[in-house]
Amino acid sequence: MSKGMSFYLYERPGTVFLNSKSYRLQGGGVSAMVKHFTAFATPEQGLNCGPVHGGERELRTTYLPPFHRAIIDGEATAIMTSYNSYDGVPVIASHFLLTEILRNEWGYK
């Protein structure tokens, strides 16, 4: 994470935008897509597709809370995975992230 980057400041506008009655994005044929699930902000050597290393504790305390707010609290209907790997597993193929956390723990359908 770069100096001065706040995941709270990242998550808050997205959730407000998705949930606010005056800015309600979804409906009328429009679907909100949350991008880049997850751990996209700190790739090795600053490369977008570079690997990210951190472990489960860092994942749950740093990277997942903004996505939980946007996906669950904001009721986003679509999710695009990031194209990096987290601890050696490509996010798009991560059973742990997509099934155990997203579907089983969070209840995303």
mmCIF file of N, CA and C in Angstrom:
data_model
loop_
_atom_site.group_PDB
_atom_site.id
_atom_site.type_symbol
_atom_site.label_atom_id
_atom_site.label_comp_id
_atom_site.label_asym_id
_atom_site.label_seq_id
_atom_site.Cartn_x
_atom_site.Cartn_y
_atom_site.Cartn_z
ATOM 1 N N MET A 1 0.847 -1.164 0.000
ATOM 2 C CA MET A 1 0.000 0.000 0.000
ATOM 3 C C MET A 1 0.892 1.226 0.000
ATOM 4 N N SER A 2 0.582 2.183 -0.845
ATOM 5 C CA SER A 2 1.400 3.384 -0.915
ATOM 6 C C SER A 2 1.152 4.276 0.291
ATOM 7 N N LYS A 3 2.111 5.110 0.587
ATOM 8 C CA LYS A 3 1.951 6.038 1.712
ATOM 9 C C LYS A 3 0.764 6.945 1.442
ATOM 10 N N GLY A 4 -0.056 7.086 2.435
ATOM 11 C CA GLY A 4 -1.208 7.964 2.323
ATOM 12 C C GLY A 4 -2.450 7.280 1.759
ATOM 13 N N MET A 5 -2.336 6.044 1.306
ATOM 14 C CA MET A 5 -3.505 5.356 0.780
ATOM 15 C C MET A 5 -4.325 4.803 1.928
ATOM 16 N N SER A 6 -5.591 5.084 1.931
ATOM 17 C CA SER A 6 -6.471 4.627 2.989
ATOM 18 C C SER A 6 -7.535 3.716 2.399
ATOM 19 N N PHE A 7 -7.586 2.474 2.860
ATOM 20 C CA PHE A 7 -8.605 1.567 2.371
ATOM 21 C C PHE A 7 -9.988 2.009 2.831
ATOM 22 N N TYR A 8 -10.074 2.692 3.973
ATOM 23 C CA TYR A 8 -11.371 3.217 4.415
ATOM 24 C C TYR A 8 -11.872 4.258 3.421
ATOM 25 N N LEU A 9 -10.981 5.139 2.986
ATOM 26 C CA LEU A 9 -11.389 6.161 2.022
ATOM 27 C C LEU A 9 -11.723 5.555 0.666
ATOM 28 N N TYR A 10 -11.157 4.410 0.383
ATOM 29 C CA TYR A 10 -11.471 3.702 -0.856
ATOM 30 C C TYR A 10 -12.851 3.050 -0.770
ATOM 31 N N GLU A 11 -13.157 2.445 0.369
ATOM 32 C CA GLU A 11 -14.404 1.690 0.493
ATOM 33 C C GLU A 11 -15.619 2.578 0.677
ATOM 34 N N ARG A 12 -15.464 3.670 1.369
ATOM 35 C CA ARG A 12 -16.604 4.501 1.732
ATOM 36 C C ARG A 12 -17.363 5.077 0.538
ATOM 37 N N PRO A 13 -16.696 5.732 -0.429
ATOM 38 C CA PRO A 13 -17.451 6.285 -1.565
ATOM 39 C C PRO A 13 -18.164 5.219 -2.383
ATOM 40 N N GLY A 14 -17.533 4.051 -2.544
ATOM 41 C CA GLY A 14 -18.165 2.987 -3.314
ATOM 42 C C GLY A 14 -19.442 2.499 -2.673
ATOM 43 N N THR A 15 -19.422 2.309 -1.375
ATOM 44 C CA THR A 15 -20.608 1.833 -0.666
ATOM 45 C C THR A 15 -21.701 2.890 -0.681
ATOM 46 N N VAL A 16 -21.332 4.133 -0.463
ATOM 47 C CA VAL A 16 -22.311 5.221 -0.497
ATOM 48 C C VAL A 16 -22.930 5.323 -1.887
ATOM 49 N N PHE A 17 -22.102 5.232 -2.911
ATOM 50 C CA PHE A 17 -22.596 5.333 -4.277
ATOM 51 C C PHE A 17 -23.553 4.194 -4.615
ATOM 52 N N LEU A 18 -23.245 2.993 -4.136
ATOM 53 C CA LEU A 18 -24.103 1.853 -4.419
ATOM 54 C C LEU A 18 -25.392 1.880 -3.615
ATOM 55 N N ASN A 19 -25.342 2.379 -2.393
ATOM 56 C CA ASN A 19 -26.482 2.301 -1.484
ATOM 57 C C ASN A 19 -27.336 3.555 -1.384
ATOM 58 N N SER A 20 -26.776 4.703 -1.663
ATOM 59 C CA SER A 20 -27.495 5.953 -1.486
ATOM 60 C C SER A 20 -28.739 6.007 -2.369
ATOM 61 N N LYS A 21 -29.861 6.409 -1.801
ATOM 62 C CA LYS A 21 -31.100 6.492 -2.573
ATOM 63 C C LYS A 21 -30.991 7.515 -3.698
ATOM 64 N N SER A 22 -30.250 8.590 -3.470
ATOM 65 C CA SER A 22 -30.140 9.612 -4.510
ATOM 66 C C SER A 22 -29.164 9.220 -5.614
ATOM 67 N N TYR A 23 -28.251 8.293 -5.308
ATOM 68 C CA TYR A 23 -27.274 7.860 -6.308
ATOM 69 C C TYR A 23 -27.422 6.386 -6.656
ATOM 70 N N ARG A 24 -28.540 5.785 -6.295
ATOM 71 C CA ARG A 24 -28.714 4.334 -6.464
ATOM 72 C C ARG A 24 -28.319 3.917 -7.877
ATOM 73 N N LEU A 25 -27.217 3.194 -7.978
ATOM 74 C CA LEU A 25 -26.655 2.824 -9.266
ATOM 75 C C LEU A 25 -27.378 1.652 -9.907
ATOM 76 N N GLN A 26 -27.691 0.641 -9.123
ATOM 77 C CA GLN A 26 -28.267 -0.569 -9.685
ATOM 78 C C GLN A 26 -29.773 -0.451 -9.864
ATOM 79 N N GLY A 27 -30.275 -1.161 -10.818
ATOM 80 C CA GLY A 27 -31.696 -1.135 -11.115
ATOM 81 C C GLY A 27 -31.910 -0.616 -12.524
ATOM 82 N N GLY A 28 -33.057 -0.881 -13.077
ATOM 83 C CA GLY A 28 -33.346 -0.404 -14.418
ATOM 84 C C GLY A 28 -32.375 -0.945 -15.462
ATOM 85 N N GLY A 29 -31.925 -2.193 -15.267
ATOM 86 C CA GLY A 29 -31.026 -2.796 -16.231
ATOM 87 C C GLY A 29 -29.555 -2.486 -16.023
ATOM 88 N N VAL A 30 -29.219 -1.823 -14.917
ATOM 89 C CA VAL A 30 -27.824 -1.486 -14.628
ATOM 90 C C VAL A 30 -27.322 -2.365 -13.488
ATOM 91 N N SER A 31 -26.113 -2.872 -13.643
ATOM 92 C CA SER A 31 -25.499 -3.717 -12.619
ATOM 93 C C SER A 31 -24.168 -3.107 -12.203
ATOM 94 N N ALA A 32 -23.928 -3.043 -10.904
ATOM 95 C CA ALA A 32 -22.656 -2.515 -10.403
ATOM 96 C C ALA A 32 -21.638 -3.639 -10.310
ATOM 97 N N MET A 33 -20.435 -3.395 -10.836
ATOM 98 C CA MET A 33 -19.361 -4.381 -10.772
ATOM 99 C C MET A 33 -18.240 -3.850 -9.900
ATOM 100 N N VAL A 34 -17.890 -4.616 -8.881
ATOM 101 C CA VAL A 34 -16.778 -4.275 -8.005
ATOM 102 C C VAL A 34 -15.514 -4.873 -8.621
ATOM 103 N N LYS A 35 -14.513 -4.033 -8.819
ATOM 104 C CA LYS A 35 -13.253 -4.465 -9.437
ATOM 105 C C LYS A 35 -12.128 -4.173 -8.470
ATOM 106 N N HIS A 36 -11.166 -4.676 -8.380
ATOM 107 C CA HIS A 36 -10.380 -5.816 -8.673
ATOM 108 C C HIS A 36 -10.231 -6.610 -7.399
ATOM 109 N N PHE A 37 -11.098 -7.576 -7.202
ATOM 110 C CA PHE A 37 -11.159 -8.419 -6.006
ATOM 111 C C PHE A 37 -9.990 -9.394 -6.047
ATOM 112 N N THR A 38 -9.103 -9.411 -5.208
ATOM 113 C CA THR A 38 -8.710 -8.584 -4.081
ATOM 114 C C THR A 38 -7.190 -8.472 -4.018
ATOM 115 N N ALA A 39 -6.664 -7.641 -3.161
ATOM 116 C CA ALA A 39 -5.220 -7.466 -2.952
ATOM 117 C C ALA A 39 -4.529 -6.949 -4.199
ATOM 118 N N PHE A 40 -5.152 -6.034 -4.868
ATOM 119 C CA PHE A 40 -4.609 -5.488 -6.110
ATOM 120 C C PHE A 40 -3.699 -4.283 -5.873
ATOM 121 N N ALA A 41 -3.747 -3.696 -4.698
ATOM 122 C CA ALA A 41 -3.107 -2.399 -4.461
ATOM 123 C C ALA A 41 -1.598 -2.438 -4.227
ATOM 124 N N THR A 42 -1.034 -3.590 -3.936
ATOM 125 C CA THR A 42 0.388 -3.627 -3.571
ATOM 126 C C THR A 42 1.168 -4.722 -4.292
ATOM 127 N N PRO A 43 1.145 -4.733 -5.619
ATOM 128 C CA PRO A 43 1.875 -5.789 -6.318
ATOM 129 C C PRO A 43 3.388 -5.601 -6.217
ATOM 130 N N GLU A 44 4.081 -6.705 -6.322
ATOM 131 C CA GLU A 44 5.535 -6.693 -6.285
ATOM 132 C C GLU A 44 6.072 -5.835 -7.432
ATOM 133 N N GLN A 45 7.018 -4.976 -7.142
ATOM 134 C CA GLN A 45 7.677 -4.078 -8.091
ATOM 135 C C GLN A 45 6.710 -3.105 -8.761
ATOM 136 N N GLY A 46 5.506 -2.949 -8.218
ATOM 137 C CA GLY A 46 4.548 -1.994 -8.758
ATOM 138 C C GLY A 46 3.916 -2.395 -10.074
ATOM 139 N N LEU A 47 4.075 -3.620 -10.486
ATOM 140 C CA LEU A 47 3.488 -4.097 -11.743
ATOM 141 C C LEU A 47 2.073 -4.586 -11.497
ATOM 142 N N ASN A 48 1.136 -4.192 -12.347
ATOM 143 C CA ASN A 48 -0.269 -4.558 -12.155
ATOM 144 C C ASN A 48 -0.497 -6.050 -12.029
ATOM 145 N N CYS A 49 0.252 -6.849 -12.773
ATOM 146 C CA CYS A 49 0.029 -8.296 -12.719
ATOM 147 C C CYS A 49 1.071 -8.994 -11.842
ATOM 148 N N GLY A 50 1.823 -8.215 -11.079
ATOM 149 C CA GLY A 50 2.820 -8.794 -10.184
ATOM 150 C C GLY A 50 2.173 -9.476 -8.999
ATOM 151 N N PRO A 51 2.859 -10.428 -8.404
ATOM 152 C CA PRO A 51 2.305 -11.133 -7.247
ATOM 153 C C PRO A 51 2.233 -10.247 -6.010
ATOM 154 N N VAL A 52 1.319 -10.575 -5.129
ATOM 155 C CA VAL A 52 1.184 -9.891 -3.848
ATOM 156 C C VAL A 52 1.404 -10.938 -2.759
ATOM 157 N N HIS A 53 2.209 -10.594 -1.768
ATOM 158 C CA HIS A 53 2.508 -11.512 -0.666
ATOM 159 C C HIS A 53 2.005 -10.887 0.632
ATOM 160 N N GLY A 54 1.407 -11.689 1.494
ATOM 161 C CA GLY A 54 0.941 -11.086 2.727
ATOM 162 C C GLY A 54 0.420 -12.030 3.788
ATOM 163 N N GLY A 55 -0.190 -13.118 3.409
ATOM 164 C CA GLY A 55 -0.764 -14.012 4.403
ATOM 165 C C GLY A 55 -2.218 -13.700 4.699
ATOM 166 N N GLU A 56 -2.859 -14.603 5.415
ATOM 167 C CA GLU A 56 -4.290 -14.468 5.681
ATOM 168 C C GLU A 56 -4.624 -13.286 6.593
ATOM 169 N N ARG A 57 -3.794 -13.017 7.580
ATOM 170 C CA ARG A 57 -4.071 -11.902 8.498
ATOM 171 C C ARG A 57 -4.106 -10.571 7.754
ATOM 172 N N GLU A 58 -3.107 -10.325 6.928
ATOM 173 C CA GLU A 58 -3.083 -9.081 6.154
ATOM 174 C C GLU A 58 -4.245 -9.027 5.167
ATOM 175 N N LEU A 59 -4.571 -10.147 4.569
ATOM 176 C CA LEU A 59 -5.690 -10.219 3.641
ATOM 177 C C LEU A 59 -6.986 -9.803 4.329
ATOM 178 N N ARG A 60 -7.241 -10.370 5.507
ATOM 179 C CA ARG A 60 -8.503 -10.102 6.207
ATOM 180 C C ARG A 60 -8.569 -8.726 6.867
ATOM 181 N N THR A 61 -7.431 -8.181 7.281
ATOM 182 C CA THR A 61 -7.460 -6.886 7.965
ATOM 183 C C THR A 61 -7.258 -5.699 7.026
ATOM 184 N N THR A 62 -6.594 -5.913 5.899
ATOM 185 C CA THR A 62 -6.272 -4.800 5.014
ATOM 186 C C THR A 62 -7.050 -4.830 3.710
ATOM 187 N N TYR A 63 -7.027 -5.949 3.013
ATOM 188 C CA TYR A 63 -7.573 -5.996 1.662
ATOM 189 C C TYR A 63 -9.059 -6.326 1.565
ATOM 190 N N LEU A 64 -9.571 -7.175 2.427
ATOM 191 C CA LEU A 64 -10.959 -7.619 2.289
ATOM 192 C C LEU A 64 -12.026 -6.654 2.803
ATOM 193 N N PRO A 65 -11.788 -5.866 3.874
ATOM 194 C CA PRO A 65 -12.865 -5.002 4.374
ATOM 195 C C PRO A 65 -13.494 -4.058 3.345
ATOM 196 N N PRO A 66 -12.736 -3.379 2.480
ATOM 197 C CA PRO A 66 -13.399 -2.518 1.496
ATOM 198 C C PRO A 66 -14.276 -3.305 0.521
ATOM 199 N N PHE A 67 -13.837 -4.496 0.165
ATOM 200 C CA PHE A 67 -14.631 -5.311 -0.742
ATOM 201 C C PHE A 67 -15.888 -5.840 -0.057
ATOM 202 N N HIS A 68 -15.787 -6.182 1.210
ATOM 203 C CA HIS A 68 -16.967 -6.632 1.948
ATOM 204 C C HIS A 68 -18.019 -5.529 1.974
ATOM 205 N N ARG A 69 -17.571 -4.318 2.232
ATOM 206 C CA ARG A 69 -18.526 -3.192 2.272
ATOM 207 C C ARG A 69 -19.192 -2.972 0.925
ATOM 208 N N ALA A 70 -18.413 -3.001 -0.147
ATOM 209 C CA ALA A 70 -18.990 -2.754 -1.475
ATOM 210 C C ALA A 70 -19.850 -3.917 -1.955
ATOM 211 N N ILE A 71 -19.392 -5.132 -1.715
ATOM 212 C CA ILE A 71 -20.098 -6.309 -2.227
ATOM 213 C C ILE A 71 -21.316 -6.658 -1.378
ATOM 214 N N ILE A 72 -21.144 -6.735 -0.074
ATOM 215 C CA ILE A 72 -22.234 -7.161 0.800
ATOM 216 C C ILE A 72 -23.089 -5.979 1.248
ATOM 217 N N ASP A 73 -22.461 -4.967 1.855
ATOM 218 C CA ASP A 73 -23.233 -3.809 2.319
ATOM 219 C C ASP A 73 -23.785 -3.000 1.143
ATOM 220 N N GLY A 74 -22.998 -2.865 0.081
ATOM 221 C CA GLY A 74 -23.434 -2.113 -1.093
ATOM 222 C C GLY A 74 -24.267 -2.916 -2.067
ATOM 223 N N GLU A 75 -24.367 -4.215 -1.849
ATOM 224 C CA GLU A 75 -25.183 -5.115 -2.664
ATOM 225 C C GLU A 75 -24.786 -5.108 -4.140
ATOM 226 N N ALA A 76 -23.496 -5.098 -4.404
ATOM 227 C CA ALA A 76 -23.025 -5.166 -5.789
ATOM 228 C C ALA A 76 -23.445 -6.493 -6.402
ATOM 229 N N THR A 77 -23.791 -6.469 -7.672
ATOM 230 C CA THR A 77 -24.287 -7.678 -8.322
ATOM 231 C C THR A 77 -23.242 -8.385 -9.187
ATOM 232 N N ALA A 78 -22.087 -7.770 -9.379
ATOM 233 C CA ALA A 78 -21.037 -8.402 -10.187
ATOM 234 C C ALA A 78 -19.674 -8.122 -9.567
ATOM 235 N N ILE A 79 -18.763 -9.072 -9.754
ATOM 236 C CA ILE A 79 -17.416 -8.939 -9.205
ATOM 237 C C ILE A 79 -16.415 -9.332 -10.280
ATOM 238 N N MET A 80 -15.384 -8.516 -10.431
ATOM 239 C CA MET A 80 -14.282 -8.856 -11.329
ATOM 240 C C MET A 80 -13.059 -9.107 -10.462
ATOM 241 N N THR A 81 -12.440 -10.263 -10.632
ATOM 242 C CA THR A 81 -11.255 -10.554 -9.839
ATOM 243 C C THR A 81 -10.071 -9.755 -10.349
ATOM 244 N N SER A 82 -9.093 -9.595 -9.485
ATOM 245 C CA SER A 82 -7.852 -8.964 -9.917
ATOM 246 C C SER A 82 -7.040 -9.982 -10.704
ATOM 247 N N TYR A 83 -6.065 -9.497 -11.460
ATOM 248 C CA TYR A 83 -5.282 -10.420 -12.287
ATOM 249 C C TYR A 83 -3.900 -10.667 -11.727
ATOM 250 N N ASN A 84 -3.760 -10.490 -10.448
ATOM 251 C CA ASN A 84 -2.513 -10.823 -9.767
ATOM 252 C C ASN A 84 -2.691 -12.144 -9.020
ATOM 253 N N SER A 85 -1.639 -12.571 -8.371
ATOM 254 C CA SER A 85 -1.745 -13.737 -7.491
ATOM 255 C C SER A 85 -1.558 -13.255 -6.064
ATOM 256 N N TYR A 86 -2.139 -13.978 -5.136
ATOM 257 C CA TYR A 86 -1.956 -13.666 -3.726
ATOM 258 C C TYR A 86 -1.324 -14.876 -3.068
ATOM 259 N N ASP A 87 -0.165 -14.695 -2.519
ATOM 260 C CA ASP A 87 0.614 -15.782 -1.903
ATOM 261 C C ASP A 87 0.761 -16.981 -2.831
ATOM 262 N N GLY A 88 1.017 -16.692 -4.104
ATOM 263 C CA GLY A 88 1.321 -17.737 -5.071
ATOM 264 C C GLY A 88 0.143 -18.341 -5.800
ATOM 265 N N VAL A 89 -1.084 -17.956 -5.455
ATOM 266 C CA VAL A 89 -2.275 -18.509 -6.118
ATOM 267 C C VAL A 89 -2.959 -17.394 -6.905
ATOM 268 N N PRO A 90 -3.160 -17.573 -8.214
ATOM 269 C CA PRO A 90 -3.880 -16.557 -8.984
ATOM 270 C C PRO A 90 -5.261 -16.307 -8.367
ATOM 271 N N VAL A 91 -5.607 -15.052 -8.180
ATOM 272 C CA VAL A 91 -6.880 -14.728 -7.525
ATOM 273 C C VAL A 91 -8.058 -15.332 -8.282
ATOM 274 N N ILE A 92 -8.001 -15.303 -9.596
ATOM 275 C CA ILE A 92 -9.116 -15.829 -10.389
ATOM 276 C C ILE A 92 -9.328 -17.332 -10.189
ATOM 277 N N ALA A 93 -8.321 -18.032 -9.687
ATOM 278 C CA ALA A 93 -8.421 -19.483 -9.460
ATOM 279 C C ALA A 93 -8.372 -19.844 -7.977
ATOM 280 N N SER A 94 -8.527 -18.864 -7.113
ATOM 281 C CA SER A 94 -8.387 -19.104 -5.681
ATOM 282 C C SER A 94 -9.691 -19.623 -5.060
ATOM 283 N N HIS A 95 -9.711 -20.895 -4.754
ATOM 284 C CA HIS A 95 -10.862 -21.486 -4.075
ATOM 285 C C HIS A 95 -11.070 -20.824 -2.715
ATOM 286 N N PHE A 96 -9.981 -20.518 -2.033
ATOM 287 C CA PHE A 96 -10.061 -19.877 -0.721
ATOM 288 C C PHE A 96 -10.770 -18.525 -0.809
ATOM 289 N N LEU A 97 -10.367 -17.668 -1.740
ATOM 290 C CA LEU A 97 -10.970 -16.335 -1.852
ATOM 291 C C LEU A 97 -12.384 -16.381 -2.425
ATOM 292 N N LEU A 98 -12.565 -17.098 -3.513
ATOM 293 C CA LEU A 98 -13.846 -17.054 -4.228
ATOM 294 C C LEU A 98 -14.932 -17.939 -3.627
ATOM 295 N N THR A 99 -14.541 -19.051 -3.058
ATOM 296 C CA THR A 99 -15.556 -19.956 -2.513
ATOM 297 C C THR A 99 -15.643 -19.867 -0.995
ATOM 298 N N GLU A 100 -14.519 -20.077 -0.319
ATOM 299 C CA GLU A 100 -14.570 -20.097 1.137
ATOM 300 C C GLU A 100 -14.932 -18.732 1.725
ATOM 301 N N ILE A 101 -14.328 -17.666 1.232
ATOM 302 C CA ILE A 101 -14.619 -16.338 1.799
ATOM 303 C C ILE A 101 -15.844 -15.715 1.141
ATOM 304 N N LEU A 102 -15.769 -15.483 -0.168
ATOM 305 C CA LEU A 102 -16.832 -14.751 -0.871
ATOM 306 C C LEU A 102 -18.195 -15.442 -0.778
ATOM 307 N N ARG A 103 -18.236 -16.714 -1.074
ATOM 308 C CA ARG A 103 -19.535 -17.413 -1.090
ATOM 309 C C ARG A 103 -19.939 -17.964 0.267
ATOM 310 N N ASN A 104 -19.025 -18.709 0.906
ATOM 311 C CA ASN A 104 -19.406 -19.377 2.162
ATOM 312 C C ASN A 104 -19.471 -18.423 3.353
ATOM 313 N N GLU A 105 -18.435 -17.595 3.554
ATOM 314 C CA GLU A 105 -18.439 -16.686 4.711
ATOM 315 C C GLU A 105 -19.354 -15.479 4.498
ATOM 316 N N TRP A 106 -19.267 -14.864 3.338
ATOM 317 C CA TRP A 106 -20.020 -13.633 3.081
ATOM 318 C C TRP A 106 -21.422 -13.888 2.540
ATOM 319 N N GLY A 107 -21.668 -15.071 2.014
ATOM 320 C CA GLY A 107 -22.994 -15.392 1.491
ATOM 321 C C GLY A 107 -23.296 -14.813 0.122
ATOM 322 N N TYR A 108 -22.264 -14.464 -0.639
ATOM 323 C CA TYR A 108 -22.490 -13.905 -1.986
ATOM 324 C C TYR A 108 -23.014 -14.992 -2.910
ATOM 325 N N LYS A 109 -24.029 -14.667 -3.653
ATOM 326 C CA LYS A 109 -24.635 -15.637 -4.598
ATOM 327 C C LYS A 109 -24.155 -15.349 -5.984
#
